[in-house]
Structures are given as C-alpha cells and as structure tokens.
Short mmCIF file of C-alpha atoms in Angstrom, two decimals:
data_model
loop_
_atom_site.label_atom_id
_atom_site.label_comp_id
_atom_site.label_asym_id
_atom_site.label_seq_id
_atom_site.Cartn_x
_atom_site.Cartn_y
_atom_site.Cartn_z
CA MET A 11 -0.20 -0.13 0.50
CA ASP A 12 2.89 2.64 0.96
CA ILE A 13 4.40 1.48 -2.30
CA VAL A 14 1.22 2.42 -4.08
CA LEU A 15 0.80 6.04 -2.34
CA SER A 16 4.31 6.85 -2.98
CA LEU A 17 4.39 5.86 -7.06
CA VAL A 18 0.69 8.12 -7.04
CA SER A 19 2.72 11.12 -5.20
CA LEU A 20 5.39 10.82 -7.47
CA THR A 21 3.12 10.76 -10.67
CA VAL A 22 1.03 13.78 -9.76
CA THR A 23 4.48 15.59 -8.55
CA LYS A 24 5.69 14.81 -12.22
CA VAL A 25 2.37 16.09 -13.96
CA LEU A 26 2.45 19.26 -11.93
CA GLN A 27 6.27 19.76 -12.77
CA PHE A 28 5.34 19.41 -16.52
CA SER A 29 2.05 21.46 -16.69
CA GLY A 30 4.04 24.45 -14.67
CA LEU A 31 2.08 24.77 -11.76
CA VAL A 32 4.44 24.15 -9.47
CA ASP A 33 7.17 26.76 -10.74
CA LYS A 34 4.29 29.15 -10.48
CA ARG A 35 3.75 28.03 -7.00
CA ASP A 36 7.59 28.26 -6.18
CA ALA A 37 7.90 31.88 -7.91
CA LEU A 38 4.59 33.00 -5.84
CA ARG A 39 6.64 31.84 -2.89
CA THR A 40 9.74 33.95 -3.64
CA ARG A 41 8.41 37.14 -4.28
CA LYS A 42 6.42 36.58 -1.06
CA MET A 43 9.61 36.24 0.64
CA GLU A 44 11.03 38.97 -1.09
CA GLU A 45 8.21 41.34 -0.12
CA LYS A 46 8.54 40.21 3.61
CA ALA A 47 12.24 40.62 3.25
CA LEU A 48 11.64 44.45 2.27
CA GLU A 49 9.40 44.98 5.01
CA VAL A 50 11.64 43.96 7.39
CA TYR A 51 14.18 46.02 5.67
CA ASP A 52 11.94 48.88 5.89
CA VAL A 53 11.37 48.49 9.64
CA ILE A 54 15.34 48.10 10.53
CA ARG A 55 17.34 50.43 8.05
CA SER A 56 16.29 53.50 10.36
CA ILE A 57 17.68 52.58 13.74
CA ARG A 58 20.24 54.66 15.06
CA ASP A 59 23.74 53.30 15.78
CA PRO A 60 24.59 53.42 19.32
CA GLU A 61 27.86 55.60 18.94
CA LYS A 62 26.95 57.73 15.92
CA PRO A 63 24.04 59.98 15.05
CA ASN A 64 23.41 57.69 11.61
CA THR A 65 21.45 55.06 10.45
CA LEU A 66 22.38 51.64 10.32
CA GLU A 67 21.51 51.81 6.50
CA GLU A 68 23.76 55.05 6.66
CA LEU A 69 26.53 53.14 7.95
CA ASP A 70 26.12 49.99 5.59
CA VAL A 71 25.76 47.86 8.55
CA VAL A 72 22.27 46.38 6.99
CA THR A 73 21.79 46.32 3.39
CA GLU A 74 18.87 44.85 1.54
CA LYS A 75 20.77 41.87 0.73
CA CYS A 76 21.43 41.36 4.31
CA VAL A 77 18.15 40.10 5.11
CA GLU A 78 16.19 36.91 4.26
CA VAL A 79 13.05 35.48 4.98
CA GLN A 80 12.70 31.89 5.12
CA GLU A 81 8.42 30.50 5.67
CA LEU A 82 8.39 28.18 8.66
CA GLY A 83 5.07 27.44 8.94
CA GLU A 84 1.21 28.85 7.74
CA ASP A 85 1.98 32.88 8.62
CA GLU A 86 5.19 32.20 10.75
CA TYR A 87 8.41 32.96 9.33
CA LEU A 88 12.55 32.85 9.68
CA ILE A 89 14.22 36.14 9.49
CA ILE A 90 17.60 35.96 8.77
CA ILE A 91 20.25 39.53 9.24
CA LYS A 92 23.42 39.41 8.75
CA PHE A 93 24.70 42.93 9.89
CA SER A 94 28.27 44.29 9.31
CA PRO A 95 29.10 46.87 12.17
CA THR A 96 31.72 49.62 10.73
CA VAL A 97 35.13 48.00 12.18
CA PRO A 98 35.70 44.22 12.90
CA HIS A 99 36.32 44.74 16.49
CA CYS A 100 33.03 46.24 17.36
CA SER A 101 32.06 46.01 21.09
CA LEU A 102 28.52 46.82 20.21
CA ALA A 103 27.50 44.20 17.81
CA THR A 104 25.50 42.68 20.26
CA LEU A 105 23.53 45.54 21.14
CA ILE A 106 23.04 46.19 17.91
CA GLY A 107 21.60 42.62 17.66
CA LEU A 108 19.56 43.65 20.05
CA CYS A 109 18.22 46.78 18.46
CA LEU A 110 17.11 44.71 15.83
CA GLN A 111 15.38 41.87 17.24
CA VAL A 112 13.43 45.07 19.96
CA LYS A 113 12.64 47.04 16.84
CA LEU A 114 11.04 43.70 15.05
CA GLN A 115 9.26 42.55 17.85
CA ARG A 116 7.59 45.63 18.78
CA CYS A 117 6.82 46.54 14.45
CA LEU A 118 6.41 43.88 12.66
CA PRO A 119 2.72 42.32 12.07
CA PHE A 120 3.53 38.89 11.50
CA LYS A 121 4.44 35.84 13.51
CA HIS A 122 8.69 35.53 13.25
CA LYS A 123 11.45 34.22 14.74
CA LEU A 124 14.89 36.22 14.33
CA THR A 125 18.26 34.92 14.02
CA SER A 126 21.03 37.79 13.83
CA ARG A 127 24.97 37.78 12.80
CA SER A 128 27.64 39.82 12.85
CA MET A 129 29.65 39.37 10.11
CA ILE A 130 33.29 40.49 8.79
CA ARG A 131 33.27 42.80 5.58
CA SER A 132 35.94 41.31 3.14
CA GLU A 133 36.67 44.84 2.35
CA TRP A 134 38.08 46.07 5.81
CA ARG A 135 41.40 46.88 5.83
CA LEU A 136 43.25 45.89 8.75
CA PRO A 137 45.89 48.63 9.51
CA TRP A 138 48.43 46.12 10.68
CA LYS A 139 48.36 44.52 7.00
CA THR A 140 49.90 46.03 4.09
CA GLN A 141 48.40 45.92 0.40
CA THR A 142 50.82 43.66 -1.65
#
C-alpha cells in the first residue's frame, strides 16, 4: 500500500512539474519572501547606531541583501539578518543585534523568529596589514 501511495504521489508531482503549476507556486512563494524581506528592511534601516548619529542603513551596517526571510509554517517566518558593524572589533555588535530584535518584535505584523549575525566585511583593511 505504501508503495502505491508513493508512486501516485510521484506521478502527481511530475504532472504538476510538467504543467508548470509547481513553478508558478514557487515563483509566488519567492516573491512573497522577497516582499517580507523588504518589509523587514524598511523596519530596521532607521535604527540609529549606538555610537554615531547615523542610521544603520547610512553606515552600511544593514543592507537589503543582508535580510533573508524563510517560511516556517502558515503565517510564521524565520528572519535572518547578517549585519556588518563599522569595524571588525566592534564592541557594540551585541547591542545592535538586540536593537534589531526589539524593533522587529514591536513593528512586524506577522509571527516570526529572528536570527541575527555579525559578519566581517571582506573590504576591511586592517591597519597592521599592508597591501601587496
């Protein structure tokens, strides 16, 4: 019985793939996740840096590319934010992550879980290293 059910399931999946219905559904889901990511970015970009008078967006600590949203279930999402502090040894990276979390909890209308990570920028040039 299990073999018959798996064969039927496989057949239905293949028919949907060939008809293009699965691709349309995936495209809609991708577009929805991109819209959610932009919504998250709009919320966090105005957060002010703890040490400077600028926003995280103005300092390139957060960008549109650093926000990713994944669907966990019906109306529940996982938000992943990879932010880059202004210097590699930033002592306030934890505080920035906390500010991101609190702002999203207060402002987002949908149920979510948050993961934020401080990332080291590839373009940083450390003072003790020389260019070759």
